[in-house]
Amino acid sequence: MSPSPSLSRIPFGAGGDDREVHDDTSSSRSDLGAGGGTAMRLVVPLQGVVQGRGGLVLGSVIPCALFYFFQLYLRRKKPSSSPPTSPSPSSGDLPSLSVIPRTTSRSFFSPRSGSLPAPVSSHTAAANKSDACRLSAGHRRFVDDPYHPTSNPDGVIQLGLGNNQLSLDLVRDWLERNVNASLLKGRNEDMGLGGRETYLQYDGLMDLKIAVADFMGQVLQGSVSFSPSQMVLTAGAASAIETLCFCLADPGHAILVPSPYDSEARAHIYWLDPLNINIRDDIKNVITNVFKGLAKERRTNFKKLKVTKLIPMYHGKEIGKNIHLIFDELLVGSVHEENNTCMNIAKILDAEDFDKSRVHMIYRLSEDISLPHIHVGVIYSLNDSILASAAKFTRFSSISVLSQRVLVTMLSDKRFISEFLHLSRARLINMHRLFARGFKGLNIDCVNGDGGFRCWVDLSKFLRSYSEKGELEMWEKLLDSAKVNTTPGSSCRCIEPGWFRLCFAALSENDIDVVMGRIRRAIDEGHKI
Amino acid sequence: MSPSPSLSRIPFGAGGDDREVHDDTSSSRSDLGAGGGTAMRLVVPLQGVVQGRGGLVLGSVIPCALFYFFQLYLRRKKPSSSPPTSPSPSSGDLPSLSVIPRTTSRSFFSPRSGSLPAPVSSHTAAANKSDACRLSAGHRRFVDDPYHPTSNPDGVIQLGLGNNQLSLDLVRDWLERNVNASLLKGRNEDMGLGGRETYLQYDGLMDLKIAVADFMGQVLQGSVSFSPSQMVLTAGAASAIETLCFCLADPGHAILVPSPYDSEARAHIYWLDPLNINIRDDIKNVITNVFKGLAKERRTNFKKLKVTKLIPMYHGKEIGKNIHLIFDELLVGSVHEENNTCMNIAKILDAEDFDKSRVHMIYRLSEDISLPHIHVGVIYSLNDSILASAAKFTRFSSISVLSQRVLVTMLSDKRFISEFLHLSRARLINMHRLFARGFKGLNIDCVNGDGGFRCWVDLSKFLRSYSEKGELEMWEKLLDSAKVNTTPGSSCRCIEPGWFRLCFAALSENDIDVVMGRIRRAIDEGHKI
């Protein structure tokens, strides 16, 4: 391993396709080796065609590697309009499937699962196949038995999410003082609830766009200014990503995503069947090779690239004219260290000689203001054609006018926002320091992730086997005996086993000692085995 | 014409494909004749393949009839992954295109439209082609110059929307009293804003589902009870329709929609490329013929049917096992006359011998409680598989937790809801009576539409030519000289020219005389021509 200086210690690489992460990643990983390098690390064992949501048709009905060759055969035959009906899961072949309880948020309320008398679409079959999600399983355990320092000290501690609760009190206080005013003292008699202003304008109120553009500029500390008219607002960042990709990509196009990435982001683009690239690789090489690889597979139509902010900016100029760049600036306002990579979008936007109609940005506003469940995402683009169509598609994902009114008032409250950003960053920095210090005490490496809420810890030396199987065993042990839910690196397509992603922003300071104590005990137990 | 008793006076039938409604509908109409009958009236001049959103690939890039044969050719060749790039509009061939200003909500803020240096997807090309929407054009005129009885008595009166503003005051008052409490005095310390309850649960809070199920039962006056666990909540009814269709349909499947239907609903399913059927026809015949027709076109995979509530319930038992029924009960709580067709879902759900896993319902909650812009739609289904996958897809369309909290409190306020439903219905009935009386004074037929906010008027005797062209001229005249924006029947795929749909629930009582005066003058002017 020869880590590059700026990206050192972050576990890079592309794991197997996520859908078969419990099944056959050992084989896809063995193709790769575990180290990074400068050669391309493109792993496309099961990628299907990108068909917008339709990508599921081929891409998601196949639960394990057994169907790899079947899919190859199908793809040769061209995307057919009648995909194979979902095969029954052959759990005997999949040793680690039993590790993951097959639960979903849905089945929580509706546990019945009888036979299906009526045919459903392949999307439904695919979605219902993908239940074995660690994210859900661990979260379920937490919901059923949540840790509380006094009332439930033996409960599950949730470090597997990605939300910042450190500054909820600020938001709560503001809402308490202002929510009535923001809704009821709007400039319209009817509070904008039934008015002409909001009608047929699914992509967000102009007032909100102006406020968001201001806020984004403030978050980036004035290094770039954003225009409200280049903005489309959607009900959440997941929708922003999906809408933008839908506007950019056609069936047969590819979307490349550097790994490791947010396992939630993964779920967002899951339906789009992204290709996985190793962010340590030279992006120009990657693209050349992707073109070659796709041409081999008769996917000559490749023209899309989704990259996140970790791709060095200068690459943007080098890559082909047909390639779009999507900057996934989800949490730029919550970055708590000197991390200039977040400024890529600013640099790109400032560059004179770059074709700006190929640059797009996603911003998860609601996360940065500690209101994740208000679900507001931003598509920012300098391509008017993309903007215009994205605005139309927001018909399927428009933001509640209540949220919009509240946000307009909140973001326009400059004093509050400035104070909030200041305090929120200070709290994140503090928690991150305490968290890192705790792991240092355990002699465990803890490195900063790309978001401000999380870090990565390297537990590889405690694995029984240096493999994804070993990693999943560790994940299970942490959940079962230590009662700490984490995100195993494999679910973020990290190729080095043993990395776990932890969110420290949903804890309080006092919880850190509890977490460290539990992890220490779990590791000690492990040593006894 | 031999109108059936229960459906008399509603202008039935299938117009041409909406995308070419300005261009070649006269030709598609001439194929049909104007009358109803019992024979099949399936009009599929330009329907593409249904590919979820991917249907746009073929279905929407074709702006006018010139491309009809081109598409036929393409379809024979099978849906290709590289659709033709959008041709430049040849406006010379399209006489009525100039009638419709090509504006969109988007271009309102971002008027630039340079050449596109980077390739975009076919969805984008299609969406940007479909700008010539009467809905937008008329609404723009209204937004720019809105009527007000005192401050702008010569402004545009908007009768083209579908929102009920008659009871906004009730909702406003309630919010003023309760919004703080509903948000801040929730049972959770953190207002549910950052809490575990909402995380990963994109399909709506259980509290809200319980409240919605109660409300729906109340709206249907106890004739049927709904289970919260059979419910998925989405950010708006458009998304509910789209999500449900995505879960039900695969590429190659068809979605049948009886016409005339809500031009907004049309936009919702526009991307799904619905087939159009005449609701006056015998549904069993229609389906038989559709199967035949599709078999001819090698669309043998047909298994989906979307029908709205106007399809008599008993047909449900007769149609094939492979067909799903979607009941589009958008405004059931706002129906102001004895209209038993709305109870279809209740009858179906009560029927012992009907396969309930093929019955689904869409409900536009936010419209029924006068909060359209809060964007809450409901998918109700007895098919657990569909529900489970729909719940997952709500990741792309989840409701703001602010809206959810407010709605939980509002819907649980039984006294308010009961009073609201009573008053709202009384006001709708009153406005409808006054409106109908006004048209009676003009000697114009005015019949009730299927929603509670609108009616249909027959202006065919005033058309210069009994054709869609004549209808559009009339629409333009009403907008230009009378300054009244309406919805021409053709945009709802009504086959009889001269019908216009008017929404009376955004007016006040005093405005009715103004509307009638303006329409009378426009008609009188027309007689002089």
mmCIF file of N, CA and C in Angstrom, chain A residues 53 81 106 112 116-119 121-124 127-128 131 161 163 165 172 176 179-180 184 189 191 193-194 198-199 203 209 229-231 246-247 249-250 264 268 271 324 357-358 373 384-385 389 392 395-396 400-403, chain B residues 53 106 109 112 117-119 121-124 127-128 131 161 163 165 172 176 179-180 184 189 191 193-194 198-199 203 209 229-231 246-247 249-251 264 268 271 324 357-358 373 384-385 389 392 395-396 400-401 403:
data_model
loop_
_atom_site.group_PDB
_atom_site.id
_atom_site.type_symbol
_atom_site.label_atom_id
_atom_site.label_comp_id
_atom_site.label_asym_id
_atom_site.label_seq_id
_atom_site.Cartn_x
_atom_site.Cartn_y
_atom_site.Cartn_z
ATOM 1 N N ARG A 53 -34.623 4.514 -13.219
ATOM 2 C CA ARG A 53 -35.154 3.512 -12.310
ATOM 3 C C ARG A 53 -35.273 2.167 -12.995
ATOM 4 N N SER A 81 -37.494 -6.772 -22.331
ATOM 5 C CA SER A 81 -38.596 -6.128 -21.610
ATOM 6 C C SER A 81 -39.188 -7.050 -20.567
ATOM 7 N N ARG A 106 -40.619 -1.738 6.641
ATOM 8 C CA ARG A 106 -41.982 -2.035 6.251
ATOM 9 C C ARG A 106 -42.526 -3.219 7.033
ATOM 10 N N ARG A 112 -46.999 -9.652 7.735
ATOM 11 C CA ARG A 112 -47.496 -10.722 6.869
ATOM 12 C C ARG A 112 -46.665 -10.826 5.591
ATOM 13 N N LEU A 116 -47.875 -14.351 -3.351
ATOM 14 C CA LEU A 116 -48.338 -13.213 -4.129
ATOM 15 C C LEU A 116 -49.273 -13.704 -5.217
ATOM 16 N N PRO A 117 -50.535 -13.446 -5.066
ATOM 17 C CA PRO A 117 -51.449 -13.942 -6.073
ATOM 18 C C PRO A 117 -51.351 -13.159 -7.378
ATOM 19 N N ALA A 118 -51.017 -11.891 -7.308
ATOM 20 C CA ALA A 118 -50.987 -11.079 -8.524
ATOM 21 C C ALA A 118 -49.542 -10.762 -8.876
ATOM 22 N N PRO A 119 -49.253 -10.649 -10.159
ATOM 23 C CA PRO A 119 -47.876 -10.352 -10.558
ATOM 24 C C PRO A 119 -47.484 -8.939 -10.170
ATOM 25 N N SER A 121 -44.114 -5.916 -10.399
ATOM 26 C CA SER A 121 -43.065 -5.555 -11.351
ATOM 27 C C SER A 121 -41.717 -6.081 -10.893
ATOM 28 N N SER A 122 -40.776 -6.058 -11.803
ATOM 29 C CA SER A 122 -39.426 -6.503 -11.448
ATOM 30 C C SER A 122 -38.805 -5.559 -10.425
ATOM 31 N N HIS A 123 -39.235 -4.276 -10.424
ATOM 32 C CA HIS A 123 -38.720 -3.339 -9.428
ATOM 33 C C HIS A 123 -39.111 -3.797 -8.036
ATOM 34 N N THR A 124 -40.373 -4.227 -7.921
ATOM 35 C CA THR A 124 -40.859 -4.687 -6.635
ATOM 36 C C THR A 124 -40.104 -5.936 -6.207
ATOM 37 N N ALA A 127 -36.644 -4.800 -5.152
ATOM 38 C CA ALA A 127 -36.633 -4.062 -3.896
ATOM 39 C C ALA A 127 -36.854 -5.007 -2.727
ATOM 40 N N ASN A 128 -37.725 -5.971 -2.911
ATOM 41 C CA ASN A 128 -38.015 -6.885 -1.815
ATOM 42 C C ASN A 128 -36.926 -7.933 -1.618
ATOM 43 N N ASP A 131 -33.601 -6.772 1.060
ATOM 44 C CA ASP A 131 -33.910 -6.480 2.457
ATOM 45 C C ASP A 131 -32.728 -6.634 3.409
ATOM 46 N N LEU A 161 -25.799 5.613 11.924
ATOM 47 C CA LEU A 161 -26.532 6.589 11.120
ATOM 48 C C LEU A 161 -25.611 7.723 10.697
ATOM 49 N N ASN A 163 -26.572 11.219 11.111
ATOM 50 C CA ASN A 163 -27.191 12.503 11.430
ATOM 51 C C ASN A 163 -26.495 13.202 12.592
ATOM 52 N N GLN A 165 -26.872 15.304 15.706
ATOM 53 C CA GLN A 165 -27.844 15.739 16.709
ATOM 54 C C GLN A 165 -27.205 16.672 17.721
ATOM 55 N N ARG A 172 -34.140 23.533 17.668
ATOM 56 C CA ARG A 172 -35.379 23.427 18.429
ATOM 57 C C ARG A 172 -35.753 24.778 19.051
ATOM 58 N N GLU A 176 -39.038 26.994 18.237
ATOM 59 C CA GLU A 176 -39.975 27.345 19.305
ATOM 60 C C GLU A 176 -40.309 28.834 19.254
ATOM 61 N N VAL A 179 -41.505 29.427 14.720
ATOM 62 C CA VAL A 179 -42.247 28.631 13.752
ATOM 63 C C VAL A 179 -43.601 29.253 13.422
ATOM 64 N N ASN A 180 -44.254 29.768 14.437
ATOM 65 C CA ASN A 180 -45.540 30.404 14.176
ATOM 66 C C ASN A 180 -45.382 31.578 13.227
ATOM 67 N N LEU A 184 -47.114 31.932 9.756
ATOM 68 C CA LEU A 184 -48.347 32.713 9.780
ATOM 69 C C LEU A 184 -48.159 34.169 9.411
ATOM 70 N N GLU A 189 -51.513 36.504 2.435
ATOM 71 C CA GLU A 189 -52.657 36.331 3.326
ATOM 72 C C GLU A 189 -52.875 34.857 3.648
ATOM 73 N N MET A 191 -50.794 32.393 3.749
ATOM 74 C CA MET A 191 -49.622 31.679 4.224
ATOM 75 C C MET A 191 -48.936 30.901 3.118
ATOM 76 N N LEU A 193 -50.242 28.725 1.594
ATOM 77 C CA LEU A 193 -50.730 27.355 1.678
ATOM 78 C C LEU A 193 -51.595 26.998 0.483
ATOM 79 N N GLY A 194 -52.394 27.943 0.050
ATOM 80 C CA GLY A 194 -53.262 27.616 -1.068
ATOM 81 C C GLY A 194 -53.024 28.549 -2.231
ATOM 82 N N THR A 198 -47.258 29.068 -5.013
ATOM 83 C CA THR A 198 -46.699 27.731 -4.948
ATOM 84 C C THR A 198 -47.250 26.812 -6.019
ATOM 85 N N TYR A 199 -48.342 27.214 -6.633
ATOM 86 C CA TYR A 199 -49.004 26.298 -7.537
ATOM 87 C C TYR A 199 -48.179 26.088 -8.800
ATOM 88 N N ASP A 203 -40.533 23.007 -7.985
ATOM 89 C CA ASP A 203 -39.098 22.966 -7.713
ATOM 90 C C ASP A 203 -38.661 23.959 -6.646
ATOM 91 N N LYS A 209 -35.175 29.588 -2.659
ATOM 92 C CA LYS A 209 -33.946 29.461 -3.456
ATOM 93 C C LYS A 209 -32.965 30.584 -3.139
ATOM 94 N N SER A 229 -31.263 31.116 -9.431
ATOM 95 C CA SER A 229 -31.940 30.666 -10.647
ATOM 96 C C SER A 229 -31.293 29.426 -11.241
ATOM 97 N N GLN A 230 -30.185 28.996 -10.664
ATOM 98 C CA GLN A 230 -29.538 27.772 -11.151
ATOM 99 C C GLN A 230 -29.842 26.593 -10.231
ATOM 100 N N MET A 231 -30.942 26.693 -9.543
ATOM 101 C CA MET A 231 -31.211 25.785 -8.445
ATOM 102 C C MET A 231 -32.567 25.108 -8.608
ATOM 103 N N PHE A 246 -31.381 10.982 -13.504
ATOM 104 C CA PHE A 246 -32.420 10.696 -14.492
ATOM 105 C C PHE A 246 -32.363 11.698 -15.644
ATOM 106 N N CYS A 247 -32.073 12.939 -15.292
ATOM 107 C CA CYS A 247 -31.984 13.972 -16.326
ATOM 108 C C CYS A 247 -30.716 13.813 -17.172
ATOM 109 N N ALA A 249 -28.809 10.755 -17.522
ATOM 110 C CA ALA A 249 -28.447 9.436 -18.056
ATOM 111 C C ALA A 249 -29.602 8.743 -18.757
ATOM 112 N N ASP A 250 -29.249 8.019 -19.779
ATOM 113 C CA ASP A 250 -30.187 7.177 -20.503
ATOM 114 C C ASP A 250 -29.805 5.716 -20.290
ATOM 115 N N GLU A 264 -25.595 5.332 2.811
ATOM 116 C CA GLU A 264 -26.903 5.879 2.459
ATOM 117 C C GLU A 264 -26.902 6.394 1.028
ATOM 118 N N HIS A 268 -29.119 5.589 -2.311
ATOM 119 C CA HIS A 268 -29.727 6.568 -3.208
ATOM 120 C C HIS A 268 -29.466 6.222 -4.661
ATOM 121 N N TRP A 271 -30.440 2.238 -7.105
ATOM 122 C CA TRP A 271 -31.395 1.951 -8.166
ATOM 123 C C TRP A 271 -30.846 2.347 -9.522
ATOM 124 N N HIS A 324 -20.235 14.160 -17.591
ATOM 125 C CA HIS A 324 -20.745 15.117 -16.608
ATOM 126 C C HIS A 324 -20.101 14.852 -15.261
ATOM 127 N N SER A 357 -21.357 23.630 -18.257
ATOM 128 C CA SER A 357 -22.650 22.959 -18.429
ATOM 129 C C SER A 357 -22.544 21.473 -18.097
ATOM 130 N N ARG A 358 -21.340 21.030 -17.800
ATOM 131 C CA ARG A 358 -21.168 19.622 -17.427
ATOM 132 C C ARG A 358 -20.907 19.450 -15.936
ATOM 133 N N HIS A 373 -34.786 15.494 8.757
ATOM 134 C CA HIS A 373 -36.072 14.914 8.389
ATOM 135 C C HIS A 373 -37.026 15.921 7.767
ATOM 136 N N ASP A 384 -28.841 24.862 -18.195
ATOM 137 C CA ASP A 384 -30.245 25.266 -18.118
ATOM 138 C C ASP A 384 -31.194 24.178 -18.577
ATOM 139 N N SER A 385 -30.736 23.384 -19.507
ATOM 140 C CA SER A 385 -31.582 22.318 -20.010
ATOM 141 C C SER A 385 -31.836 21.272 -18.918
ATOM 142 N N SER A 389 -35.529 20.488 -16.989
ATOM 143 C CA SER A 389 -36.203 19.194 -16.893
ATOM 144 C C SER A 389 -36.244 18.707 -15.453
ATOM 145 N N LYS A 392 -39.143 20.060 -13.742
ATOM 146 C CA LYS A 392 -40.398 19.380 -14.056
ATOM 147 C C LYS A 392 -40.552 18.079 -13.282
ATOM 148 N N ARG A 395 -42.097 17.462 -9.702
ATOM 149 C CA ARG A 395 -43.507 17.148 -9.500
ATOM 150 C C ARG A 395 -43.663 15.875 -8.648
ATOM 151 N N PHE A 396 -42.701 14.995 -8.785
ATOM 152 C CA PHE A 396 -42.754 13.735 -8.046
ATOM 153 C C PHE A 396 -42.023 13.815 -6.713
ATOM 154 N N SER A 400 -42.772 20.219 1.006
ATOM 155 C CA SER A 400 -43.943 20.787 1.676
ATOM 156 C C SER A 400 -43.769 22.292 1.841
ATOM 157 N N VAL A 401 -44.843 23.023 1.606
ATOM 158 C CA VAL A 401 -44.753 24.474 1.730
ATOM 159 C C VAL A 401 -44.516 24.875 3.186
ATOM 160 N N LEU A 402 -44.935 24.043 4.113
ATOM 161 C CA LEU A 402 -44.646 24.334 5.522
ATOM 162 C C LEU A 402 -43.135 24.358 5.743
ATOM 163 N N SER A 403 -42.460 23.339 5.256
ATOM 164 C CA SER A 403 -41.010 23.288 5.396
ATOM 165 C C SER A 403 -40.366 24.465 4.694
ATOM 166 N N ARG B 53 -40.262 5.473 -15.652
ATOM 167 C CA ARG B 53 -39.851 6.754 -16.218
ATOM 168 C C ARG B 53 -39.143 6.557 -17.538
ATOM 169 N N ARG B 106 -39.740 27.164 -14.978
ATOM 170 C CA ARG B 106 -38.301 27.252 -14.889
ATOM 171 C C ARG B 106 -37.762 28.470 -15.632
ATOM 172 N N PHE B 109 -37.505 31.987 -14.222
ATOM 173 C CA PHE B 109 -36.385 32.469 -13.428
ATOM 174 C C PHE B 109 -35.071 32.391 -14.184
ATOM 175 N N ARG B 112 -32.425 32.156 -19.925
ATOM 176 C CA ARG B 112 -31.411 31.793 -20.910
ATOM 177 C C ARG B 112 -31.713 30.435 -21.526
ATOM 178 N N PRO B 117 -23.961 22.491 -24.821
ATOM 179 C CA PRO B 117 -22.663 21.968 -25.173
ATOM 180 C C PRO B 117 -22.489 20.513 -24.753
ATOM 181 N N ALA B 118 -23.135 20.100 -23.675
ATOM 182 C CA ALA B 118 -22.948 18.742 -23.181
ATOM 183 C C ALA B 118 -24.218 17.942 -23.451
ATOM 184 N N PRO B 119 -24.062 16.661 -23.716
ATOM 185 C CA PRO B 119 -25.247 15.854 -23.999
ATOM 186 C C PRO B 119 -26.097 15.684 -22.748
ATOM 187 N N SER B 121 -29.862 13.685 -21.182
ATOM 188 C CA SER B 121 -30.575 12.434 -21.407
ATOM 189 C C SER B 121 -31.816 12.669 -22.251
ATOM 190 N N SER B 122 -32.354 11.582 -22.759
ATOM 191 C CA SER B 122 -33.568 11.706 -23.558
ATOM 192 C C SER B 122 -34.722 12.194 -22.697
ATOM 193 N N HIS B 123 -34.687 11.911 -21.391
ATOM 194 C CA HIS B 123 -35.740 12.402 -20.505
ATOM 195 C C HIS B 123 -35.743 13.920 -20.491
ATOM 196 N N THR B 124 -34.539 14.468 -20.425
ATOM 197 C CA THR B 124 -34.416 15.920 -20.403
ATOM 198 C C THR B 124 -34.919 16.501 -21.721
ATOM 199 N N ALA B 127 -38.691 16.215 -21.651
ATOM 200 C CA ALA B 127 -39.342 17.132 -20.710
ATOM 201 C C ALA B 127 -39.296 18.553 -21.243
ATOM 202 N N ASN B 128 -38.196 18.911 -21.858
ATOM 203 C CA ASN B 128 -38.073 20.273 -22.349
ATOM 204 C C ASN B 128 -38.842 20.503 -23.641
ATOM 205 N N ASP B 131 -43.045 21.698 -23.175
ATOM 206 C CA ASP B 131 -43.329 22.970 -22.503
ATOM 207 C C ASP B 131 -44.678 23.564 -22.858
ATOM 208 N N LEU B 161 -57.035 25.817 -12.272
ATOM 209 C CA LEU B 161 -56.351 24.980 -11.294
ATOM 210 C C LEU B 161 -57.331 24.010 -10.649
ATOM 211 N N ASN B 163 -57.518 23.576 -7.018
ATOM 212 C CA ASN B 163 -57.402 23.639 -5.560
ATOM 213 C C ASN B 163 -58.606 24.311 -4.918
ATOM 214 N N GLN B 165 -59.871 26.621 -2.196
ATOM 215 C CA GLN B 165 -59.456 27.659 -1.258
ATOM 216 C C GLN B 165 -60.619 28.125 -0.408
ATOM 217 N N ARG B 172 -56.144 27.775 8.274
ATOM 218 C CA ARG B 172 -55.252 28.822 8.773
ATOM 219 C C ARG B 172 -55.469 29.069 10.260
ATOM 220 N N GLU B 176 -52.787 28.500 13.220
ATOM 221 C CA GLU B 176 -52.386 29.603 14.083
ATOM 222 C C GLU B 176 -52.465 29.182 15.550
ATOM 223 N N VAL B 179 -49.984 25.186 15.540
ATOM 224 C CA VAL B 179 -48.772 24.731 14.855
ATOM 225 C C VAL B 179 -47.607 24.578 15.823
ATOM 226 N N ASN B 180 -47.488 25.506 16.728
ATOM 227 C CA ASN B 180 -46.405 25.399 17.697
ATOM 228 C C ASN B 180 -46.537 24.140 18.528
ATOM 229 N N LEU B 184 -43.866 21.325 18.725
ATOM 230 C CA LEU B 184 -42.959 21.426 19.859
ATOM 231 C C LEU B 184 -43.378 20.599 21.056
ATOM 232 N N GLU B 189 -38.596 14.326 22.907
ATOM 233 C CA GLU B 189 -37.814 15.494 23.313
ATOM 234 C C GLU B 189 -37.345 16.295 22.116
ATOM 235 N N MET B 191 -38.613 16.619 19.152
ATOM 236 C CA MET B 191 -39.662 16.986 18.193
ATOM 237 C C MET B 191 -39.703 16.021 17.009
ATOM 238 N N LEU B 193 -37.429 15.635 15.165
ATOM 239 C CA LEU B 193 -36.670 16.266 14.083
ATOM 240 C C LEU B 193 -35.386 15.505 13.798
ATOM 241 N N GLY B 194 -34.764 15.009 14.865
ATOM 242 C CA GLY B 194 -33.514 14.319 14.614
ATOM 243 C C GLY B 194 -33.567 12.902 15.126
ATOM 244 N N THR B 198 -37.925 8.722 13.051
ATOM 245 C CA THR B 198 -38.118 9.051 11.651
ATOM 246 C C THR B 198 -37.012 8.505 10.763
ATOM 247 N N TYR B 199 -35.908 8.115 11.393
ATOM 248 C CA TYR B 199 -34.774 7.734 10.581
ATOM 249 C C TYR B 199 -35.039 6.430 9.840
ATOM 250 N N ASP B 203 -41.448 6.102 4.561
ATOM 251 C CA ASP B 203 -42.831 5.980 4.097
ATOM 252 C C ASP B 203 -43.848 6.546 5.069
ATOM 253 N N LYS B 209 -49.826 7.569 9.876
ATOM 254 C CA LYS B 209 -50.624 6.561 9.179
ATOM 255 C C LYS B 209 -51.900 6.251 9.949
ATOM 256 N N SER B 229 -51.420 -0.123 8.558
ATOM 257 C CA SER B 229 -50.280 -0.930 8.112
ATOM 258 C C SER B 229 -50.347 -1.262 6.630
ATOM 259 N N GLN B 230 -51.446 -0.896 5.979
ATOM 260 C CA GLN B 230 -51.542 -1.130 4.526
ATOM 261 C C GLN B 230 -51.276 0.154 3.750
ATOM 262 N N MET B 231 -50.552 1.046 4.359
ATOM 263 C CA MET B 231 -50.450 2.402 3.842
ATOM 264 C C MET B 231 -48.996 2.812 3.648
ATOM 265 N N PHE B 246 -44.722 2.348 -10.745
ATOM 266 C CA PHE B 246 -43.365 1.812 -10.873
ATOM 267 C C PHE B 246 -43.267 0.440 -10.213
ATOM 268 N N CYS B 247 -43.986 0.291 -9.090
ATOM 269 C CA CYS B 247 -43.968 -0.997 -8.394
ATOM 270 C C CYS B 247 -44.785 -2.040 -9.146
ATOM 271 N N ALA B 249 -45.593 -1.937 -12.659
ATOM 272 C CA ALA B 249 -45.399 -2.112 -14.106
ATOM 273 C C ALA B 249 -43.941 -2.248 -14.500
ATOM 274 N N ASP B 250 -43.736 -3.047 -15.497
ATOM 275 C CA ASP B 250 -42.418 -3.220 -16.104
ATOM 276 C C ASP B 250 -42.447 -2.667 -17.523
ATOM 277 N N PRO B 251 -41.292 -2.490 -18.111
ATOM 278 C CA PRO B 251 -41.285 -2.110 -19.520
ATOM 279 C C PRO B 251 -42.115 -3.096 -20.332
ATOM 280 N N GLU B 264 -54.036 17.511 -14.537
ATOM 281 C CA GLU B 264 -52.886 17.363 -13.649
ATOM 282 C C GLU B 264 -52.529 15.903 -13.480
ATOM 283 N N HIS B 268 -49.174 13.684 -14.161
ATOM 284 C CA HIS B 268 -48.569 12.716 -13.244
ATOM 285 C C HIS B 268 -48.219 11.424 -13.956
ATOM 286 N N TRP B 271 -45.486 10.665 -17.797
ATOM 287 C CA TRP B 271 -44.176 10.028 -17.949
ATOM 288 C C TRP B 271 -44.309 8.513 -18.048
ATOM 289 N N HIS B 324 -54.194 -5.263 -12.502
ATOM 290 C CA HIS B 324 -54.321 -4.540 -11.245
ATOM 291 C C HIS B 324 -55.303 -3.389 -11.416
ATOM 292 N N SER B 357 -55.422 -8.486 -3.562
ATOM 293 C CA SER B 357 -54.019 -8.099 -3.768
ATOM 294 C C SER B 357 -53.839 -7.372 -5.095
ATOM 295 N N ARG B 358 -54.924 -7.292 -5.878
ATOM 296 C CA ARG B 358 -54.838 -6.556 -7.129
ATOM 297 C C ARG B 358 -55.525 -5.208 -7.063
ATOM 298 N N HIS B 373 -50.400 22.237 -0.769
ATOM 299 C CA HIS B 373 -48.959 22.413 -0.938
ATOM 300 C C HIS B 373 -48.143 21.776 0.174
ATOM 301 N N ASP B 384 -49.006 -6.886 0.145
ATOM 302 C CA ASP B 384 -47.862 -6.572 0.999
ATOM 303 C C ASP B 384 -46.563 -6.416 0.226
ATOM 304 N N SER B 385 -46.457 -7.139 -0.859
ATOM 305 C CA SER B 385 -45.244 -7.046 -1.652
ATOM 306 C C SER B 385 -45.111 -5.661 -2.284
ATOM 307 N N SER B 389 -42.233 -2.679 -1.343
ATOM 308 C CA SER B 389 -41.319 -2.020 -2.281
ATOM 309 C C SER B 389 -41.646 -0.532 -2.410
ATOM 310 N N LYS B 392 -39.963 1.370 0.177
ATOM 311 C CA LYS B 392 -38.541 1.619 -0.078
ATOM 312 C C LYS B 392 -38.339 2.763 -1.069
ATOM 313 N N ARG B 395 -38.020 6.626 -0.330
ATOM 314 C CA ARG B 395 -36.738 7.296 -0.098
ATOM 315 C C ARG B 395 -36.558 8.491 -1.040
ATOM 316 N N PHE B 396 -37.150 8.381 -2.202
ATOM 317 C CA PHE B 396 -37.037 9.459 -3.179
ATOM 318 C C PHE B 396 -38.168 10.461 -3.077
ATOM 319 N N SER B 400 -41.795 15.751 4.668
ATOM 320 C CA SER B 400 -41.113 16.496 5.724
ATOM 321 C C SER B 400 -41.713 16.140 7.076
ATOM 322 N N VAL B 401 -40.841 15.985 8.059
ATOM 323 C CA VAL B 401 -41.331 15.635 9.387
ATOM 324 C C VAL B 401 -42.156 16.779 9.982
ATOM 325 N N SER B 403 -44.320 18.611 8.311
ATOM 326 C CA SER B 403 -45.667 18.374 7.794
ATOM 327 C C SER B 403 -46.312 17.199 8.519
#
